[in-house]
Coordinates of C-alpha atoms in Angstrom, one line a residue:
Chain M
M9 CA 14.2 -6.1 -16.3
D10 CA 12.1 -7.8 -18.9
I11 CA 8.4 -6.9 -18.5
L12 CA 7.3 -10.5 -18.5
L13 CA 9.6 -11.4 -15.7
E14 CA 8.4 -8.3 -13.8
M15 CA 4.8 -9.4 -14.3
G16 CA 5.7 -12.8 -13.0
L17 CA 7.2 -11.3 -9.8
V18 CA 4.1 -9.1 -9.4
A19 CA 1.9 -12.2 -9.7
I20 CA 4.0 -14.0 -7.0
M21 CA 3.5 -11.0 -4.8
G22 CA -0.2 -11.0 -5.4
A23 CA -0.4 -14.7 -4.6
A24 CA 1.8 -14.3 -1.4
A25 CA -0.4 -11.4 -0.3
T26 CA -3.6 -13.5 -0.8
V27 CA -2.2 -16.2 1.4
A28 CA -0.9 -13.6 3.9
G29 CA -4.3 -12.0 4.2
A30 CA -6.1 -15.3 4.7
A31 CA -3.6 -16.6 7.3
E32 CA -3.6 -13.3 9.2
D33 CA -7.3 -13.2 9.5
L34 CA -7.5 -16.8 10.7
E35 CA -4.8 -16.2 13.2
S36 CA -6.8 -13.3 14.6
D37 CA -9.9 -15.5 14.8
I38 CA -8.1 -18.2 16.7
G39 CA -6.5 -15.7 19.0
S40 CA -9.6 -13.5 19.0
Q41 CA -7.8 -10.3 18.5
S42 CA -9.0 -6.9 17.4
N43 CA -12.5 -5.4 17.6
P44 CA -14.7 -8.6 17.9
N45 CA -12.7 -9.5 21.0
S46 CA -14.6 -6.7 22.9
Q47 CA -17.5 -9.2 23.0
V48 CA -15.3 -12.0 24.3
Q49 CA -14.0 -9.6 27.0
L50 CA -17.6 -8.6 27.8
A51 CA -19.1 -12.1 28.0
P52 CA -18.0 -13.1 31.6
Q53 CA -19.3 -9.7 32.9
M54 CA -22.7 -10.7 31.5
G55 CA -22.5 -14.0 33.5
K56 CA -21.2 -16.1 30.5
P57 CA -17.7 -17.5 31.2
H58 CA -16.3 -19.2 28.1
R59 CA -13.3 -21.1 26.6
I60 CA -12.6 -18.6 23.8
F61 CA -9.0 -17.4 23.5
N62 CA -8.7 -13.8 24.6
K63 CA -5.7 -11.8 23.3
A64 CA -6.2 -8.2 22.4
I65 CA -2.5 -7.4 22.5
S66 CA -3.2 -4.1 20.6
G67 CA -5.0 -3.3 17.5
E68 CA -4.2 -5.8 14.7
P69 CA -2.4 -3.3 12.5
P70 CA 0.4 -2.2 14.9
A71 CA 0.7 -5.8 16.2
Y72 CA 1.3 -7.1 12.7
G73 CA 3.6 -4.2 11.9
L74 CA 5.6 -5.3 14.9
W75 CA 5.8 -9.0 14.0
C76 CA 6.6 -8.4 10.4
S77 CA 9.2 -5.7 11.0
S78 CA 10.9 -7.8 13.7
G79 CA 11.1 -10.7 11.3
A80 CA 12.3 -8.4 8.5
V81 CA 15.2 -7.1 10.7
V82 CA 16.4 -10.7 11.3
T83 CA 16.0 -11.4 7.5
S84 CA 18.0 -8.2 6.6
V85 CA 20.8 -9.2 9.0
L86 CA 21.0 -12.7 7.6
L87 CA 20.9 -11.4 4.0
G88 CA 23.8 -9.1 4.9
A89 CA 25.7 -12.2 6.2
N90 CA 25.2 -13.9 2.7
V91 CA 22.7 -16.4 3.9
S92 CA 20.4 -17.6 1.1
P93 CA 17.2 -15.5 0.7
L94 CA 14.8 -18.3 1.3
M95 CA 16.6 -19.4 4.5
A96 CA 16.8 -15.7 5.7
I97 CA 13.1 -15.2 5.1
A98 CA 12.2 -18.5 6.8
V99 CA 14.3 -17.7 9.9
G100 CA 13.0 -14.1 10.0
A101 CA 9.4 -15.4 9.9
L102 CA 10.2 -17.9 12.7
M103 CA 11.5 -15.1 14.9
G104 CA 8.4 -13.0 14.2
S105 CA 6.1 -15.9 15.1
I106 CA 8.0 -16.6 18.3
A107 CA 7.4 -13.0 19.3
L108 CA 3.7 -13.4 18.5
G109 CA 3.5 -16.6 20.6
L110 CA 5.1 -14.9 23.6
F111 CA 2.8 -11.9 23.3
A112 CA -0.2 -14.2 22.9
I113 CA 0.3 -16.0 26.3
T114 CA 0.6 -12.9 28.5
P115 CA -2.6 -11.2 27.5
Y116 CA -4.6 -14.4 27.8
L117 CA -3.3 -14.9 31.3
G118 CA -3.6 -11.3 32.3
R119 CA -7.1 -10.7 30.9
S120 CA -8.5 -13.9 32.2
A121 CA -7.0 -13.3 35.6
S122 CA -8.5 -9.8 35.7
Q123 CA -12.0 -11.4 35.2
R124 CA -11.7 -13.6 38.3
R125 CA -14.6 -11.7 40.0
Y126 CA -16.8 -12.7 37.1
K127 CA -15.9 -16.4 37.6
Q128 CA -13.9 -16.6 34.3
P129 CA -11.4 -19.5 34.7
I130 CA -7.9 -19.6 33.3
Y131 CA -7.7 -22.7 31.1
L132 CA -4.2 -23.9 30.6
D133 CA -5.3 -26.4 28.0
V134 CA -6.7 -23.5 26.0
I135 CA -3.2 -22.0 25.8
R136 CA -1.7 -25.3 24.9
N137 CA -4.2 -26.1 22.2
H138 CA -4.4 -22.7 20.6
L139 CA -0.8 -21.4 20.8
F140 CA 0.5 -23.4 17.9
G141 CA -2.4 -22.6 15.7
I142 CA -1.8 -18.9 16.4
M143 CA 1.9 -19.2 15.8
G144 CA 1.5 -21.3 12.7
H145 CA -0.9 -19.0 11.0
G146 CA 1.2 -16.0 12.1
Y147 CA 4.3 -17.7 10.6
I148 CA 2.5 -18.1 7.2
A149 CA 1.4 -14.5 7.2
I150 CA 4.8 -13.1 8.2
F151 CA 6.6 -15.4 5.8
C152 CA 4.5 -14.2 2.9
I153 CA 4.9 -10.5 3.8
L154 CA 8.7 -10.9 4.0
I155 CA 8.6 -12.5 0.5
I156 CA 6.6 -9.5 -0.8
S157 CA 9.1 -7.1 0.9
Y158 CA 12.1 -9.0 -0.5
I159 CA 10.8 -9.0 -4.0
M160 CA 9.9 -5.3 -3.9
H161 CA 13.2 -4.2 -2.5
V162 CA 15.7 -6.6 -4.1
L163 CA 14.2 -7.5 -7.4
L164 CA 11.9 -4.6 -8.2
A165 CA 14.3 -2.0 -6.8
H166 CA 11.8 -0.3 -4.4
P167 CA 13.8 2.4 -2.5
F168 CA 12.4 1.5 0.9
P169 CA 14.5 -1.1 2.8
I170 CA 13.0 -4.5 3.7
P171 CA 12.1 -3.8 7.4
L172 CA 10.3 -0.6 6.4
L173 CA 8.3 -2.3 3.6
A174 CA 7.5 -5.2 6.1
L175 CA 6.3 -2.6 8.6
I176 CA 4.0 -0.9 6.1
W177 CA 2.6 -4.1 4.6
G178 CA 2.2 -5.5 8.2
I179 CA 0.1 -2.5 9.2
T180 CA -1.8 -2.6 6.0
V181 CA -2.7 -6.4 6.3
G182 CA -3.7 -5.8 9.9
A183 CA -6.0 -2.9 8.8
I184 CA -7.5 -4.9 6.0
A185 CA -8.1 -8.1 8.1
S186 CA -9.6 -6.0 10.9
S187 CA -12.0 -4.3 8.5
T188 CA -13.1 -7.3 6.4
G189 CA -12.5 -10.8 7.9
D190 CA -13.1 -9.8 11.5
V191 CA -16.6 -8.7 10.6
H192 CA -17.4 -12.3 9.7
Y193 CA -16.1 -13.5 13.0
G194 CA -17.6 -10.7 15.1
S195 CA -21.0 -10.3 13.4
E196 CA -21.8 -13.8 12.5
R197 CA -19.7 -16.5 14.2
E198 CA -19.9 -15.0 17.7
F199 CA -23.7 -14.5 17.4
Q200 CA -25.0 -17.5 15.6
N201 CA -27.6 -17.9 18.3
Y202 CA -29.5 -15.0 16.6
E203 CA -31.4 -15.3 13.3
F204 CA -29.2 -14.7 10.2
G205 CA -29.7 -11.2 8.9
S206 CA -31.5 -9.9 11.9
G207 CA -28.6 -7.6 12.8
L208 CA -27.1 -7.5 16.2
N209 CA -29.2 -5.5 18.7
A210 CA -26.8 -3.6 21.0
A211 CA -28.8 -5.1 23.9
N212 CA -27.5 -8.5 23.0
S213 CA -23.8 -7.5 23.3
G214 CA -21.8 -10.0 25.3
D215 CA -24.2 -12.9 24.6
I216 CA -21.7 -14.9 22.5
V217 CA -22.1 -18.5 21.4
R218 CA -20.2 -20.7 23.9
R219 CA -21.4 -24.2 23.0
A220 CA -20.3 -26.2 19.9
E221 CA -22.0 -29.1 18.1
A222 CA -20.3 -31.3 20.8
G223 CA -19.0 -29.9 24.0
L224 CA -17.9 -26.3 24.5
R225 CA -16.8 -24.1 21.6
S226 CA -13.2 -23.2 21.3
S227 CA -11.5 -20.6 19.1
I228 CA -10.2 -23.3 16.8
D229 CA -13.9 -24.0 15.9
N230 CA -14.1 -20.3 15.0
A231 CA -11.2 -20.5 12.6
W232 CA -12.8 -23.5 11.0
F233 CA -15.9 -21.5 10.3
C234 CA -14.2 -18.3 9.2
A235 CA -11.9 -20.2 6.9
K236 CA -15.0 -20.7 4.7
Y237 CA -15.6 -17.0 4.0
G238 CA -14.0 -14.3 6.2
G239 CA -10.4 -15.6 5.8
P240 CA -10.4 -16.0 2.0
A241 CA -12.2 -12.7 1.6
T242 CA -9.4 -11.0 3.6
G243 CA -6.8 -12.7 1.4
L244 CA -8.6 -11.5 -1.7
T245 CA -8.6 -7.9 -0.4
F246 CA -4.9 -7.8 0.4
G247 CA -4.0 -9.7 -2.7
L248 CA -6.0 -7.3 -4.9
T249 CA -4.4 -4.3 -3.1
V250 CA -0.8 -5.5 -3.6
F251 CA -1.4 -7.0 -7.1
I252 CA -3.3 -4.1 -8.7
D253 CA -1.1 -1.4 -7.2
N254 CA 2.0 -3.0 -8.6
W255 CA 0.4 -4.3 -11.8
R256 CA -0.5 -0.9 -13.0
T257 CA 3.0 0.5 -12.6
T258 CA 4.6 -2.6 -14.1
L259 CA 2.3 -2.6 -17.2
L260 CA 2.7 1.2 -17.7
H261 CA 6.1 1.7 -16.3
P262 CA 6.9 5.3 -15.1
T263 CA 10.5 5.1 -16.4
A264 CA 9.1 4.6 -19.9
G265 CA 7.2 7.9 -19.5
L266 CA 3.8 6.2 -18.8
G267 CA 3.4 7.3 -15.2
W268 CA 0.3 9.3 -15.8
Y269 CA -1.3 6.4 -17.7
A270 CA -0.6 4.2 -14.6
V271 CA -2.4 6.8 -12.5
A272 CA -5.3 6.9 -14.9
L273 CA -5.5 3.1 -14.9
G274 CA -5.6 3.2 -11.1
V275 CA -8.4 5.8 -11.1
G276 CA -10.3 3.5 -13.6
V277 CA -10.1 0.6 -11.1
V278 CA -11.3 2.9 -8.3
V279 CA -14.4 4.0 -10.3
L280 CA -15.0 0.3 -11.1
T281 CA -15.0 -0.6 -7.3
I282 CA -17.6 2.2 -6.7
L283 CA -19.9 0.8 -9.3
L284 CA -19.4 -2.8 -8.0
N285 CA -20.2 -1.6 -4.5
R286 CA -23.5 0.0 -5.8
L287 CA -24.4 -3.4 -7.4
I288 CA -23.8 -5.2 -4.1
E289 CA -25.9 -2.5 -2.3
L290 CA -28.8 -2.8 -4.8
H291 CA -28.6 -6.6 -4.6
A292 CA -28.8 -6.5 -0.8
R293 CA -31.7 -4.0 -0.8
N294 CA -33.7 -6.1 -3.2
T295 CA -33.0 -9.4 -1.6
F296 CA -33.4 -8.6 2.1
G297 CA -36.0 -5.9 1.8
P298 CA -36.7 -3.2 4.5
Y299 CA -36.7 -4.2 8.2
K300 CA -39.5 -1.7 9.0
Q301 CA -42.6 -0.5 7.3
D302 CA -42.8 3.2 6.3
N303 CA -45.3 4.7 8.7
T304 CA -46.3 7.5 6.5
E305 CA -47.0 5.1 3.6
A306 CA -48.8 2.7 5.9
A307 CA -51.1 5.5 7.2
A308 CA -51.9 6.5 3.7
Chain K
M183 CA 17.4 22.8 -3.8
I184 CA 14.2 23.8 -2.0
D185 CA 14.5 26.5 0.7
P186 CA 13.8 25.4 4.3
I187 CA 10.7 27.6 4.8
T188 CA 9.0 26.0 1.8
L189 CA 9.9 22.5 3.1
I190 CA 8.4 23.3 6.6
L191 CA 5.3 24.7 5.0
G192 CA 5.0 21.8 2.6
I193 CA 5.3 19.2 5.4
T194 CA 2.7 21.2 7.5
L195 CA 0.3 21.3 4.6
G196 CA 0.7 17.5 4.0
G197 CA 0.0 16.8 7.6
V198 CA -3.1 19.0 7.7
L199 CA -4.3 17.3 4.5
V200 CA -4.0 13.9 6.3
C201 CA -6.0 15.2 9.3
F202 CA -8.6 16.6 6.9
A203 CA -8.8 13.3 5.0
V204 CA -9.4 11.1 8.1
H205 CA -12.7 12.9 8.6
F206 CA -14.0 11.6 5.3
I207 CA -13.3 7.9 6.0
P208 CA -16.3 6.0 7.3
V209 CA -15.1 4.2 10.4
G210 CA -17.4 2.4 12.8
G211 CA -14.7 1.0 15.2
A212 CA -15.5 -2.0 17.3
P213 CA -19.4 -1.7 17.0
A214 CA -19.0 -1.9 13.2
A215 CA -17.2 -5.2 13.5
M216 CA -20.4 -6.5 15.1
A217 CA -22.5 -4.8 12.4
Q218 CA -23.9 -2.4 15.0
T219 CA -23.0 0.8 13.3
T220 CA -22.3 2.1 9.8
G221 CA -18.7 2.2 8.6
I222 CA -15.6 0.0 8.4
G223 CA -15.1 -2.2 11.4
T224 CA -11.8 -0.9 12.7
G225 CA -10.3 2.2 14.4
T226 CA -10.0 5.5 12.6
T227 CA -6.2 5.8 13.1
M228 CA -5.3 2.4 11.8
L229 CA -7.5 2.4 8.8
A230 CA -6.3 5.8 7.7
T231 CA -2.7 4.7 8.3
G232 CA -3.1 1.5 6.4
S233 CA -4.5 3.2 3.4
G234 CA -2.0 6.2 3.6
L235 CA 1.0 3.8 3.9
T236 CA -0.1 1.9 0.8
G237 CA -0.1 5.3 -0.9
L238 CA 3.4 6.0 0.5
V239 CA 4.7 2.8 -1.0
S240 CA 3.3 3.8 -4.4
A241 CA 4.7 7.4 -4.0
G242 CA 8.1 6.1 -3.0
F243 CA 8.2 3.8 -6.1
M244 CA 7.1 6.6 -8.4
L245 CA 9.6 9.1 -6.9
N246 CA 12.4 6.6 -7.4
A247 CA 11.3 6.0 -11.0
V248 CA 10.7 9.5 -12.3
G249 CA 13.1 11.5 -10.0
A250 CA 12.5 14.1 -7.3
G251 CA 12.2 17.2 -9.6
V252 CA 9.5 19.7 -9.1
D253 CA 8.1 18.9 -12.5
Q254 CA 7.4 15.3 -11.4
M255 CA 5.9 16.3 -8.0
A256 CA 2.3 16.1 -9.3
L257 CA 2.9 12.6 -10.6
V258 CA 4.3 11.4 -7.3
L259 CA 1.4 12.8 -5.3
A260 CA -1.2 11.4 -7.8
S261 CA 0.5 8.0 -7.5
G262 CA 0.3 8.1 -3.7
A263 CA -3.4 9.1 -3.9
V264 CA -4.2 6.2 -6.3
G265 CA -2.4 3.7 -4.1
A266 CA -4.3 4.8 -1.0
M267 CA -7.7 4.9 -2.9
L268 CA -7.1 1.3 -4.2
M269 CA -6.4 0.0 -0.7
L270 CA -9.4 1.6 0.9
D271 CA -11.8 0.9 -2.0
F272 CA -10.9 -2.8 -2.1
T273 CA -11.3 -3.0 1.7
M274 CA -14.7 -1.3 1.6
L275 CA -15.9 -3.4 -1.3
I276 CA -15.0 -6.8 0.2
A277 CA -16.2 -5.6 3.7
N278 CA -19.6 -4.8 2.1
A279 CA -19.6 -8.3 0.5
I280 CA -19.1 -9.8 4.0
Y281 CA -21.9 -7.6 5.5
V282 CA -24.3 -8.7 2.7
W283 CA -23.5 -12.4 2.2
G284 CA -21.7 -13.3 5.5
V285 CA -23.9 -11.4 8.0
G286 CA -27.1 -10.8 6.0
V287 CA -27.5 -7.1 6.5
V288 CA -28.1 -4.3 4.1
P289 CA -25.6 -1.4 3.8
A290 CA -27.5 1.5 5.4
S291 CA -26.8 4.8 7.1
A292 CA -28.4 5.8 10.4
K293 CA -27.4 9.4 10.2
V294 CA -29.4 10.4 7.1
K295 CA -32.9 9.4 5.9
Y296 CA -31.9 9.4 2.3
D297 CA -28.5 8.7 0.7
P298 CA -27.4 12.1 -0.6
I299 CA -25.9 10.5 -3.8
T300 CA -28.3 7.7 -4.7
K301 CA -31.4 9.2 -3.0
D302 CA -32.2 5.7 -1.6
R303 CA -34.2 5.5 1.7
Q304 CA -31.9 4.5 4.5
D305 CA -33.8 4.3 7.8
L306 CA -36.0 1.4 6.8
Y307 CA -33.0 -0.8 6.2
V308 CA -31.4 -0.2 9.6
S309 CA -31.9 -3.3 11.7
Q310 CA -33.4 -3.1 15.2
G311 CA -31.2 -1.9 18.0
T312 CA -28.3 -0.8 15.7
E313 CA -26.9 2.4 14.3
G314 CA -26.7 1.1 10.7
H315 CA -24.3 -1.3 9.1
G316 CA -22.0 -1.6 6.1
M317 CA -21.1 1.1 3.6
P318 CA -23.9 2.7 1.5
T319 CA -22.8 4.6 -1.6
V320 CA -22.4 7.9 0.2
C321 CA -20.0 6.4 2.7
F322 CA -18.1 4.6 -0.1
V323 CA -17.6 7.8 -2.1
S324 CA -16.7 9.7 1.1
G325 CA -14.1 7.1 2.0
T326 CA -12.6 7.3 -1.5
L327 CA -12.3 11.0 -1.2
G328 CA -10.6 10.6 2.2
A329 CA -8.1 8.1 0.8
L330 CA -7.5 10.6 -2.1
F331 CA -6.6 13.5 0.3
G332 CA -4.8 11.2 2.7
G333 CA -2.7 9.8 -0.1
V334 CA -1.8 13.2 -1.4
G335 CA -1.0 14.5 2.1
G336 CA 1.2 11.5 3.0
S337 CA 3.0 11.7 -0.4
L338 CA 3.5 15.4 0.0
V339 CA 5.2 14.9 3.4
Y340 CA 7.4 12.2 1.9
W341 CA 8.3 14.3 -1.1
M342 CA 9.3 17.3 1.1
L343 CA 11.3 15.1 3.6
Y344 CA 13.1 13.5 0.7
H345 CA 14.3 16.9 -0.2
V346 CA 15.7 17.3 3.3
S347 CA 17.6 14.0 3.5
A348 CA 17.6 12.4 0.0
D349 CA 17.3 9.1 2.0
P350 CA 14.1 7.2 1.2
A351 CA 14.2 5.1 4.3
M352 CA 14.5 8.0 6.7
S353 CA 12.0 10.1 4.8
G354 CA 9.6 7.2 4.8
I355 CA 9.7 6.4 8.5
F356 CA 9.4 10.1 9.4
A357 CA 6.4 10.4 7.0
I358 CA 4.8 7.5 8.8
G359 CA 5.3 9.3 12.1
I360 CA 3.7 12.5 10.9
F361 CA 0.9 10.5 9.3
L362 CA 0.2 8.8 12.7
V363 CA 0.3 12.1 14.6
N364 CA -2.4 13.6 12.3
S365 CA -4.5 10.4 12.3
V366 CA -4.6 10.4 16.1
I367 CA -5.6 14.1 16.3
A368 CA -8.4 13.4 13.8
S369 CA -9.4 10.3 15.8
Y370 CA -9.7 12.2 19.0
N371 CA -11.8 14.9 17.3
I372 CA -14.1 12.3 15.8
G373 CA -14.4 10.5 19.1
G374 CA -15.3 6.9 18.0
T375 CA -17.3 6.7 14.8
I376 CA -18.0 8.8 11.7
E377 CA -19.9 8.0 8.5
G378 CA -18.3 10.5 6.2
F379 CA -18.9 14.0 5.0
H380 CA -22.7 13.7 5.6
D381 CA -22.2 12.9 9.3
P382 CA -23.0 15.8 11.7
K383 CA -19.6 15.1 13.4
F384 CA -18.0 16.3 10.2
K385 CA -18.7 19.8 11.3
R386 CA -16.0 19.4 14.0
L387 CA -13.4 19.5 11.3
P388 CA -12.1 23.1 11.7
K389 CA -10.9 22.3 15.3
A390 CA -8.9 19.3 14.1
V391 CA -7.4 21.3 11.3
V392 CA -6.1 24.0 13.8
A393 CA -4.7 21.3 16.1
S394 CA -3.1 19.5 13.2
L395 CA -1.6 22.8 11.9
V396 CA 0.2 23.4 15.2
A397 CA 1.3 19.8 15.8
T398 CA 2.6 19.3 12.2
F399 CA 4.4 22.6 12.2
L400 CA 6.3 21.5 15.3
C401 CA 7.0 18.1 13.7
A402 CA 8.2 19.8 10.5
L403 CA 10.6 22.0 12.5
I404 CA 12.0 18.9 14.2
A405 CA 12.2 17.0 10.9
I406 CA 14.4 19.6 9.3
Y407 CA 17.0 19.0 12.1
V408 CA 16.5 15.4 13.0
V409 CA 16.3 13.7 9.6
P410 CA 19.9 12.8 8.6
G411 CA 21.1 15.1 5.9
G412 CA 18.9 17.8 7.4
A413 CA 19.8 20.9 9.3
V414 CA 19.6 22.8 6.1
L415 CA 18.7 26.0 7.9

């Protein structure tokens, strides 16, 4: 295949990955999945019942591996029946998001019911209001991952079949969103009642914000807030991972005998990230300064 | 044709490398998602798996492009390692950007007073009531090394399994299985959170390596028979 065409496909994959990452993170914020959900789960026990959606189905990575590979199996079957690729991907993503919707209802009911002794109500309107936001964002994420898997397998001749690629990218996007965007939700949005930059004292665990500008805060408010930073940052991470990893082997194609150069280019990018991280660390140290005074220096 | 003993030993070595690698990756689990402890805010197993599988995709592509010959083995393993390192480094970089600009905390370790690489003071930058937050340079470098070993280990398992079945899909899914087995063993050994090679918990490594050796050896024995095209004994 012409290198320019291949680069175009890699660019589409990068763009799809960016959208997938952002949508995945926002879905997990609306549904309150993954690690920050421990605080949502803890809040009623601390005497603070709330209207935040509560669905820790499992860790985000295996959950997304499941939705994406389920959708990919449907897509593969439809492709085998000569359905057009776009239609096959759209129907596959729909099936994946329906599975996500079904799995979202049961943990909310189950978890809220198990907290009856802490006076946590089950809000049926919370399910009605949040479910389509969860399924809609999930659909976008699964759709984009199926596009990436389809391009890799069918057009770029990757040896892994579409469901296996979808499983791998689903697990990867879950791991990335759980590590990046969820921090914005868990560390900042859930604890805006504490001063910015003060850190979250372990003693304050469970004291999540439950009131909004008007009325009670819902998880849709959380997605609104995280869409400003956490979601796009997650998209950027997943987009960079998919784009740079494929860009280096497209630019320096192994079949042309340039495999080792592609490896060297990747190592160069890795070194660059270490240096960039150091710059961020130095910026933070200089801007925020130490929290405590050095006792030995103070005494002297 | 590679003899079965070499294949079993190769798969076992790959699995042990994965288990070894997971100990280098700075994971803080749920507390790190609330900026209450140093490391990446997700579970050990899932992060290592996410990174290792990205490496597996790169290794699968490279093996398909350059062939499965012994001469090309180093290139396939290196490609897997770079794929894994890229995923983990981008994740740590953007996660740190969120800790700094989204949460307003400084990347700091609570396990050492001075960063062994940059010699920066750490304890003064740990906010009250927490066990550190974010990824200081030592954690970042440790995580990169972990992804390097994990990527090599996962790719080695895939390369060996490919020589059992010559089927990329079956080799890939079995390699994912062996990757998960070893990530879970390491996760149990770590018991929650670890900052990297400078963390006192890193000394528990030998126990995990022994457990991984036994578990992966059994997996390798099964793999030789179960993977279609196998039963080469």
